[in-house]
PDB file of C-alpha atoms and ligand atoms in Angstrom:
ATOM      1  CA  MET A   1    -112.243 -47.142  -8.915  1.00 69.00           C
ATOM      2  CA  ARG A   2    -111.282 -45.830  -5.404  1.00 85.00           C
ATOM      3  CA  GLU A   3    -113.514 -46.076  -2.518  1.00 96.00           C
ATOM      4  CA  ILE A   4    -115.701 -43.046  -2.237  1.00 98.00           C
ATOM      5  CA  LYS A   5    -116.108 -41.573   1.318  1.00 98.00           C
ATOM      6  CA  VAL A   6    -118.850 -39.128   2.493  1.00 99.00           C
ATOM      7  CA  ALA A   7    -117.920 -36.384   4.810  1.00 99.00           C
ATOM      8  CA  PRO A   8    -121.086 -34.576   5.823  1.00 98.00           C
ATOM      9  CA  SER A   9    -120.581 -30.962   6.918  1.00 98.00           C
ATOM     10  CA  ILE A  10    -121.992 -30.078  10.344  1.00 98.00           C
ATOM     11  CA  LEU A  11    -122.288 -26.481   9.140  1.00 98.00           C
ATOM     12  CA  SER A  12    -125.782 -27.324   8.049  1.00 98.00           C
ATOM     13  CA  ALA A  13    -126.738 -28.977  11.361  1.00 98.00           C
ATOM     14  CA  ASP A  14    -128.558 -27.417  14.185  1.00 98.00           C
ATOM     15  CA  PHE A  15    -125.662 -25.559  16.113  1.00 98.00           C
ATOM     16  CA  ALA A  16    -127.596 -25.987  19.341  1.00 98.00           C
ATOM     17  CA  ALA A  17    -127.230 -29.830  19.102  1.00 98.00           C
ATOM     18  CA  LEU A  18    -123.991 -30.602  17.398  1.00 98.00           C
ATOM     19  CA  GLY A  19    -123.122 -33.612  19.589  1.00 98.00           C
ATOM     20  CA  GLU A  20    -126.381 -35.171  18.633  1.00 98.00           C
ATOM     21  CA  ALA A  21    -125.771 -34.285  15.002  1.00 98.00           C
ATOM     22  CA  VAL A  22    -122.454 -36.155  14.791  1.00 98.00           C
ATOM     23  CA  GLU A  23    -124.016 -39.134  16.481  1.00 98.00           C
ATOM     24  CA  ARG A  24    -126.804 -39.229  13.786  1.00 98.00           C
ATOM     25  CA  LEU A  25    -124.159 -38.975  11.051  1.00 98.00           C
ATOM     26  CA  GLU A  26    -122.288 -41.971  12.367  1.00 98.00           C
ATOM     27  CA  THR A  27    -125.512 -44.009  12.668  1.00 98.00           C
ATOM     28  CA  ALA A  28    -126.496 -43.006   9.106  1.00 98.00           C
ATOM     29  CA  GLY A  29    -123.142 -44.364   7.783  1.00 98.00           C
ATOM     30  CA  ALA A  30    -120.995 -41.214   7.279  1.00 98.00           C
ATOM     31  CA  ASP A  31    -117.250 -41.940   6.816  1.00 98.00           C
ATOM     32  CA  LEU A  32    -115.962 -38.685   8.250  1.00 98.00           C
ATOM     33  CA  VAL A  33    -117.386 -35.663   9.975  1.00 99.00           C
ATOM     34  CA  HIS A  34    -116.479 -32.345   8.173  1.00 99.00           C
ATOM     35  CA  CYS A  35    -115.992 -29.502  10.625  1.00 99.00           C
ATOM     36  CA  ASP A  36    -116.036 -26.021   9.084  1.00 98.00           C
ATOM     37  CA  VAL A  37    -113.951 -23.582  11.158  1.00 98.00           C
ATOM     38  CA  MET A  38    -114.468 -20.028  10.095  1.00 98.00           C
ATOM     39  CA  ASP A  39    -112.748 -17.109  11.932  1.00 98.00           C
ATOM     40  CA  GLY A  40    -114.715 -14.128  10.635  1.00 98.00           C
ATOM     41  CA  THR A  41    -111.607 -12.786   8.903  1.00 98.00           C
ATOM     42  CA  PHE A  42    -110.647 -15.273   6.172  1.00 98.00           C
ATOM     43  CA  VAL A  43    -114.419 -15.582   5.589  1.00 98.00           C
ATOM     44  CA  PRO A  44    -117.069 -13.365   7.054  1.00 98.00           C
ATOM     45  CA  LEU A  45    -118.862 -15.798   9.296  1.00 98.00           C
ATOM     46  CA  ILE A  46    -117.566 -17.149  12.652  1.00 98.00           C
ATOM     47  CA  THR A  47    -118.473 -20.748  13.419  1.00 98.00           C
ATOM     48  CA  PHE A  48    -116.466 -22.472  16.150  1.00 98.00           C
ATOM     49  CA  GLY A  49    -112.999 -23.315  17.185  1.00 98.00           C
ATOM     50  CA  SER A  50    -111.038 -26.119  18.850  1.00 98.00           C
ATOM     51  CA  HIS A  51    -113.205 -26.228  21.852  1.00 98.00           C
ATOM     52  CA  MET A  52    -116.049 -27.325  19.779  1.00 98.00           C
ATOM     53  CA  VAL A  53    -113.853 -30.095  18.173  1.00 98.00           C
ATOM     54  CA  GLU A  54    -112.867 -31.217  21.592  1.00 98.00           C
ATOM     55  CA  ALA A  55    -116.480 -31.282  22.723  1.00 98.00           C
ATOM     56  CA  LEU A  56    -117.518 -33.342  19.666  1.00 98.00           C
ATOM     57  CA  ARG A  57    -114.721 -35.798  19.926  1.00 98.00           C
ATOM     58  CA  PRO A  58    -116.443 -38.165  22.449  1.00 98.00           C
ATOM     59  CA  HIS A  59    -119.572 -38.155  20.454  1.00 98.00           C
ATOM     60  CA  THR A  60    -118.159 -40.125  17.548  1.00 98.00           C
ATOM     61  CA  ARG A  61    -115.392 -42.578  16.495  1.00 98.00           C
ATOM     62  CA  LEU A  62    -115.529 -41.151  12.963  1.00 98.00           C
ATOM     63  CA  PRO A  63    -112.503 -39.197  11.848  1.00 98.00           C
ATOM     64  CA  LEU A  64    -112.851 -35.365  12.302  1.00 99.00           C
ATOM     65  CA  ASP A  65    -112.094 -33.642   9.051  1.00 99.00           C
ATOM     66  CA  VAL A  66    -111.353 -30.110  10.071  1.00 99.00           C
ATOM     67  CA  HIS A  67    -111.470 -27.468   7.322  1.00 99.00           C
ATOM     68  CA  LEU A  68    -109.716 -24.387   8.607  1.00 98.00           C
ATOM     69  CA  MET A  69    -111.087 -21.206   6.917  1.00 98.00           C
ATOM     70  CA  THR A  70    -108.839 -19.091   9.033  1.00 98.00           C
ATOM     71  CA  ILE A  71    -105.898 -16.736   8.653  1.00 98.00           C
ATOM     72  CA  ASN A  72    -102.447 -17.769   9.927  1.00 98.00           C
ATOM     73  CA  PRO A  73    -103.776 -21.404  10.313  1.00 98.00           C
ATOM     74  CA  TRP A  74    -100.330 -22.725  11.593  1.00 97.00           C
ATOM     75  CA  GLU A  75    -101.024 -20.638  14.771  1.00 97.00           C
ATOM     76  CA  LYS A  76    -103.952 -22.850  15.750  1.00 96.00           C
ATOM     77  CA  ALA A  77    -102.946 -26.221  14.242  1.00 98.00           C
ATOM     78  CA  GLU A  78    -101.538 -27.582  17.513  1.00 98.00           C
ATOM     79  CA  GLU A  79    -104.754 -26.837  19.535  1.00 98.00           C
ATOM     80  CA  PHE A  80    -106.890 -28.481  16.971  1.00 98.00           C
ATOM     81  CA  ALA A  81    -104.624 -31.557  16.767  1.00 98.00           C
ATOM     82  CA  ARG A  82    -104.921 -31.809  20.633  1.00 98.00           C
ATOM     83  CA  ALA A  83    -108.625 -31.321  20.414  1.00 98.00           C
ATOM     84  CA  GLY A  84    -108.839 -34.535  18.396  1.00 98.00           C
ATOM     85  CA  ALA A  85    -108.790 -33.531  14.746  1.00 98.00           C
ATOM     86  CA  ASP A  86    -107.740 -36.280  12.432  1.00 98.00           C
ATOM     87  CA  ILE A  87    -107.210 -34.183   9.259  1.00 98.00           C
ATOM     88  CA  LEU A  88    -106.310 -30.489   9.303  1.00 98.00           C
ATOM     89  CA  THR A  89    -106.852 -28.686   6.072  1.00 99.00           C
ATOM     90  CA  VAL A  90    -105.482 -25.176   5.495  1.00 99.00           C
ATOM     91  CA  HIS A  91    -106.266 -22.807   2.723  1.00 99.00           C
ATOM     92  CA  ALA A  92    -103.536 -22.091   0.224  1.00 98.00           C
ATOM     93  CA  GLU A  93    -104.825 -18.476   0.049  1.00 98.00           C
ATOM     94  CA  ALA A  94    -104.271 -18.052   3.794  1.00 98.00           C
ATOM     95  CA  CYS A  95    -100.770 -19.519   3.780  1.00 98.00           C
ATOM     96  CA  GLY A  96     -99.014 -17.783   0.819  1.00 96.00           C
ATOM     97  CA  ASP A  97     -95.400 -18.761   0.738  1.00 97.00           C
ATOM     98  CA  ARG A  98     -95.651 -20.449   4.083  1.00 98.00           C
ATOM     99  CA  LEU A  99     -97.821 -23.284   2.758  1.00 98.00           C
ATOM    100  CA  GLY A 100     -95.076 -26.035   2.769  1.00 98.00           C
ATOM    101  CA  GLU A 101     -94.146 -25.095   6.321  1.00 98.00           C
ATOM    102  CA  ALA A 102     -97.807 -25.133   7.505  1.00 98.00           C
ATOM    103  CA  LEU A 103     -98.446 -28.593   5.989  1.00 98.00           C
ATOM    104  CA  ARG A 104     -95.141 -30.039   7.544  1.00 98.00           C
ATOM    105  CA  HIS A 105     -96.072 -28.547  10.910  1.00 98.00           C
ATOM    106  CA  ILE A 106     -99.568 -30.225  10.709  1.00 98.00           C
ATOM    107  CA  ARG A 107     -98.020 -33.567   9.971  1.00 98.00           C
ATOM    108  CA  SER A 108     -95.452 -33.137  12.847  1.00 98.00           C
ATOM    109  CA  LEU A 109     -98.472 -33.017  15.141  1.00 98.00           C
ATOM    110  CA  GLY A 110     -99.411 -36.512  14.146  1.00 98.00           C
ATOM    111  CA  VAL A 111    -102.505 -35.592  12.037  1.00 98.00           C
ATOM    112  CA  LYS A 112    -103.087 -35.776   8.308  1.00 98.00           C
ATOM    113  CA  SER A 113    -102.441 -32.520   6.389  1.00 99.00           C
ATOM    114  CA  GLY A 114    -104.778 -31.038   3.703  1.00 99.00           C
ATOM    115  CA  VAL A 115    -104.621 -28.096   1.451  1.00 99.00           C
ATOM    116  CA  ALA A 116    -107.722 -26.318   0.216  1.00 99.00           C
ATOM    117  CA  VAL A 117    -107.990 -24.158  -2.945  1.00 99.00           C
ATOM    118  CA  SER A 118    -110.819 -21.597  -3.329  1.00 98.00           C
ATOM    119  CA  PRO A 119    -112.471 -21.360  -6.761  1.00 98.00           C
ATOM    120  CA  HIS A 120    -110.198 -18.502  -7.885  1.00 98.00           C
ATOM    121  CA  THR A 121    -106.962 -20.267  -6.919  1.00 98.00           C
ATOM    122  CA  LEU A 122    -105.168 -22.335  -9.605  1.00 98.00           C
ATOM    123  CA  VAL A 123    -104.679 -26.006  -8.477  1.00 98.00           C
ATOM    124  CA  GLU A 124    -101.331 -25.996 -10.177  1.00 98.00           C
ATOM    125  CA  SER A 125    -100.124 -23.631  -7.374  1.00 98.00           C
ATOM    126  CA  VAL A 126    -100.450 -26.322  -4.767  1.00 98.00           C
ATOM    127  CA  LEU A 127     -99.519 -29.519  -6.572  1.00 98.00           C
ATOM    128  CA  PRO A 128     -95.777 -28.860  -6.120  1.00 98.00           C
ATOM    129  CA  TYR A 129     -96.407 -29.397  -2.375  1.00 98.00           C
ATOM    130  CA  ALA A 130     -97.904 -32.896  -2.907  1.00 98.00           C
ATOM    131  CA  GLU A 131     -95.153 -34.442  -0.776  1.00 98.00           C
ATOM    132  CA  ASP A 132     -96.363 -32.455   2.212  1.00 98.00           C
ATOM    133  CA  PHE A 133    -100.078 -33.083   2.044  1.00 98.00           C
ATOM    134  CA  ASP A 134    -102.337 -36.098   2.411  1.00 98.00           C
ATOM    135  CA  MET A 135    -105.395 -34.579   0.927  1.00 98.00           C
ATOM    136  CA  LEU A 136    -106.263 -31.880  -1.636  1.00 99.00           C
ATOM    137  CA  LEU A 137    -109.545 -30.021  -0.975  1.00 99.00           C
ATOM    138  CA  VAL A 138    -110.991 -28.455  -4.159  1.00 99.00           C
ATOM    139  CA  MET A 139    -113.594 -25.886  -3.156  1.00 99.00           C
ATOM    140  CA  SER A 140    -116.538 -26.083  -5.561  1.00 99.00           C
ATOM    141  CA  VAL A 141    -118.192 -22.985  -4.055  1.00 98.00           C
ATOM    142  CA  VAL A 142    -116.746 -19.718  -2.540  1.00 98.00           C
ATOM    143  CA  PRO A 143    -115.866 -20.612   0.914  1.00 98.00           C
ATOM    144  CA  GLY A 144    -118.030 -19.069   3.691  1.00 97.00           C
ATOM    145  CA  ARG A 145    -121.452 -20.508   3.735  1.00 96.00           C
ATOM    146  CA  GLY A 146    -123.490 -23.607   2.915  1.00 97.00           C
ATOM    147  CA  GLY A 147    -126.267 -24.021   0.450  1.00 97.00           C
ATOM    148  CA  GLN A 148    -124.536 -22.594  -2.638  1.00 98.00           C
ATOM    149  CA  LYS A 149    -124.558 -24.036  -6.172  1.00 98.00           C
ATOM    150  CA  LEU A 150    -121.552 -26.096  -7.372  1.00 98.00           C
ATOM    151  CA  ILE A 151    -119.339 -24.192  -9.726  1.00 98.00           C
ATOM    152  CA  GLU A 152    -118.828 -26.777 -12.548  1.00 98.00           C
ATOM    153  CA  ASP A 153    -115.498 -25.346 -13.693  1.00 98.00           C
ATOM    154  CA  THR A 154    -113.932 -26.500 -10.468  1.00 98.00           C
ATOM    155  CA  LEU A 155    -114.258 -30.112 -11.611  1.00 98.00           C
ATOM    156  CA  LYS A 156    -111.460 -29.529 -14.027  1.00 98.00           C
ATOM    157  CA  LYS A 157    -109.173 -28.910 -11.085  1.00 98.00           C
ATOM    158  CA  ALA A 158    -109.959 -32.242  -9.616  1.00 98.00           C
ATOM    159  CA  GLU A 159    -109.202 -33.825 -13.041  1.00 98.00           C
ATOM    160  CA  LYS A 160    -105.931 -31.999 -13.283  1.00 98.00           C
ATOM    161  CA  ALA A 161    -104.902 -33.163  -9.757  1.00 98.00           C
ATOM    162  CA  ARG A 162    -106.002 -36.771 -10.394  1.00 98.00           C
ATOM    163  CA  ASP A 163    -103.844 -36.837 -13.588  1.00 98.00           C
ATOM    164  CA  PHE A 164    -100.880 -35.180 -11.829  1.00 98.00           C
ATOM    165  CA  PHE A 165    -100.960 -37.746  -8.934  1.00 98.00           C
ATOM    166  CA  ALA A 166    -101.353 -40.646 -11.434  1.00 98.00           C
ATOM    167  CA  LYS A 167     -98.391 -39.338 -13.485  1.00 98.00           C
ATOM    168  CA  HIS A 168     -96.228 -39.148 -10.385  1.00 97.00           C
ATOM    169  CA  GLY A 169     -97.411 -42.535  -8.970  1.00 97.00           C
ATOM    170  CA  ILE A 170     -98.666 -40.980  -5.808  1.00 97.00           C
ATOM    171  CA  VAL A 171    -101.891 -41.628  -3.968  1.00 97.00           C
ATOM    172  CA  ARG A 172    -103.670 -38.606  -2.430  1.00 98.00           C
ATOM    173  CA  ASP A 173    -107.263 -38.060  -1.314  1.00 98.00           C
ATOM    174  CA  ILE A 174    -109.107 -35.490  -3.475  1.00 98.00           C
ATOM    175  CA  GLU A 175    -112.020 -33.933  -1.536  1.00 99.00           C
ATOM    176  CA  MET A 176    -114.534 -31.598  -3.051  1.00 99.00           C
ATOM    177  CA  ASP A 177    -116.751 -29.207  -0.940  1.00 98.00           C
ATOM    178  CA  GLY A 178    -119.750 -27.187  -1.828  1.00 98.00           C
ATOM    179  CA  GLY A 179    -122.945 -27.610  -3.651  1.00 98.00           C
ATOM    180  CA  ILE A 180    -122.664 -31.371  -3.952  1.00 98.00           C
ATOM    181  CA  THR A 181    -126.045 -33.189  -4.313  1.00 98.00           C
ATOM    182  CA  GLU A 182    -127.352 -36.751  -5.081  1.00 98.00           C
ATOM    183  CA  GLU A 183    -127.926 -35.352  -8.567  1.00 98.00           C
ATOM    184  CA  ASN A 184    -124.412 -33.964  -9.429  1.00 98.00           C
ATOM    185  CA  VAL A 185    -122.219 -36.358  -7.289  1.00 98.00           C
ATOM    186  CA  SER A 186    -121.545 -38.810 -10.194  1.00 98.00           C
ATOM    187  CA  ALA A 187    -119.905 -36.053 -12.181  1.00 98.00           C
ATOM    188  CA  VAL A 188    -117.827 -35.104  -9.112  1.00 98.00           C
ATOM    189  CA  THR A 189    -116.527 -38.660  -8.590  1.00 98.00           C
ATOM    190  CA  ALA A 190    -115.931 -39.068 -12.352  1.00 98.00           C
ATOM    191  CA  ALA A 191    -113.487 -36.079 -12.024  1.00 98.00           C
ATOM    192  CA  GLY A 192    -111.384 -38.052  -9.573  1.00 98.00           C
ATOM    193  CA  VAL A 193    -112.809 -36.879  -6.255  1.00 98.00           C
ATOM    194  CA  ASN A 194    -113.029 -39.675  -3.639  1.00 98.00           C
ATOM    195  CA  VAL A 195    -114.067 -37.603  -0.551  1.00 99.00           C
ATOM    196  CA  ILE A 196    -117.492 -35.950  -0.862  1.00 99.00           C
ATOM    197  CA  VAL A 197    -118.394 -33.177   1.452  1.00 99.00           C
ATOM    198  CA  ALA A 198    -122.089 -32.342   1.675  1.00 98.00           C
ATOM    199  CA  GLY A 199    -123.814 -30.077   4.121  1.00 98.00           C
ATOM    200  CA  SER A 200    -127.314 -29.189   3.025  1.00 98.00           C
ATOM    201  CA  ALA A 201    -127.844 -32.328   1.012  1.00 98.00           C
ATOM    202  CA  VAL A 202    -127.345 -34.398   4.041  1.00 98.00           C
ATOM    203  CA  PHE A 203    -129.017 -32.288   6.767  1.00 98.00           C
ATOM    204  CA  ARG A 204    -131.985 -31.252   4.654  1.00 98.00           C
ATOM    205  CA  SER A 205    -132.552 -34.831   3.644  1.00 98.00           C
ATOM    206  CA  SER A 206    -135.646 -36.609   4.991  1.00 98.00           C
ATOM    207  CA  ASP A 207    -133.655 -39.900   4.846  1.00 98.00           C
ATOM    208  CA  MET A 208    -130.002 -39.118   5.912  1.00 98.00           C
ATOM    209  CA  LYS A 209    -128.886 -42.745   5.652  1.00 98.00           C
ATOM    210  CA  ARG A 210    -130.197 -43.136   2.046  1.00 98.00           C
ATOM    211  CA  THR A 211    -128.729 -39.748   1.016  1.00 98.00           C
ATOM    212  CA  ILE A 212    -125.253 -40.673   2.382  1.00 98.00           C
ATOM    213  CA  ALA A 213    -125.368 -44.031   0.539  1.00 98.00           C
ATOM    214  CA  ARG A 214    -126.423 -42.215  -2.665  1.00 98.00           C
ATOM    215  CA  LEU A 215    -123.587 -39.793  -2.334  1.00 98.00           C
ATOM    216  CA  ARG A 216    -121.320 -42.779  -1.976  1.00 98.00           C
ATOM    217  CA  GLY A 217    -122.594 -44.026  -5.248  1.00 97.00           C
ATOM    218  CA  GLU A 218    -124.543 -46.944  -3.740  1.00 95.00           C
TER     219      GLU A 218
HETATM  220  C1  DX5 B   1    -118.485 -23.785   2.820  1.00 72.35           C
HETATM  221  C2  DX5 B   1    -118.055 -25.029   3.602  1.00 72.35           C
HETATM  222  C3  DX5 B   1    -118.817 -26.259   3.162  1.00 72.35           C
HETATM  223  C4  DX5 B   1    -120.216 -26.237   3.255  1.00 72.35           C
HETATM  224  C5  DX5 B   1    -120.828 -27.164   2.316  1.00 72.35           C
HETATM  225  O1  DX5 B   1    -117.617 -22.720   3.076  1.00 72.35           O
HETATM  226  O2  DX5 B   1    -116.714 -25.260   3.554  1.00 72.35           O
HETATM  227  O3  DX5 B   1    -118.228 -27.324   3.897  1.00 72.35           O
HETATM  228  O4  DX5 B   1    -120.731 -26.469   4.577  1.00 72.35           O
HETATM  229  O5  DX5 B   1    -122.187 -27.061   2.329  1.00 72.35           O
HETATM  230  P1  DX5 B   1    -123.134 -27.432   1.073  1.00 72.35           P
HETATM  231  O6  DX5 B   1    -122.987 -28.870   0.917  1.00 72.35           O
HETATM  232  O7  DX5 B   1    -124.534 -27.059   1.560  1.00 72.35           O
HETATM  233  O8  DX5 B   1    -122.660 -26.557  -0.032  1.00 72.35           O
HETATM  234 ZN1   ZN B   2    -115.805 -27.204   4.334  1.00 72.35          ZN
END
């Protein structure tokens, strides 16, 4: 069994105190900090950009896992890499036939590359790019906001990806994002997911440390 990592999403934190939020996450045992960047076009909401990533960087030693819900993500990749992102994940739907190019560009900046698939996108459409990404992000809700219910069908995509990577003898992180709770996380990891994103489950918890440990399967 692979090591399970927990990447709490600061989308559910108090936006007036995000520096403090990432410090709390580190103290509570998080493995990564998931930063949801929304541009108001790829998804309706606008959250924050590279300046926020740069501002958060000194507040934690944890890797910053930046989920770009933006159009033309390659245009901003360099500024996010400079700001201190450790992983930059782009949406397949935002890249079209420029996906391979976008992923290679991200790696050329010295950061890990990720590709995200929204619930309506077939995972088979991105697996041929496996040589160009370090992480696959399977969205288990429609991107755009926290607090939604996990769409169970999306677990099959993680299973397909896990089997594909095993068949080809390659190791890739599989992250799942959206609606993950202490109650359903075991089904998520059983499907091959090793990076758990959780926003509301972590920030609405009365005991963040315990919730993160439980999400990790401890
Ligand atoms: C949704 C974001 C998620 C979200 C997860 O578009 O990508 O990262 O914050 O939040 P929960 O865990 O509340 O579904
Ligand atoms: Zn996310």
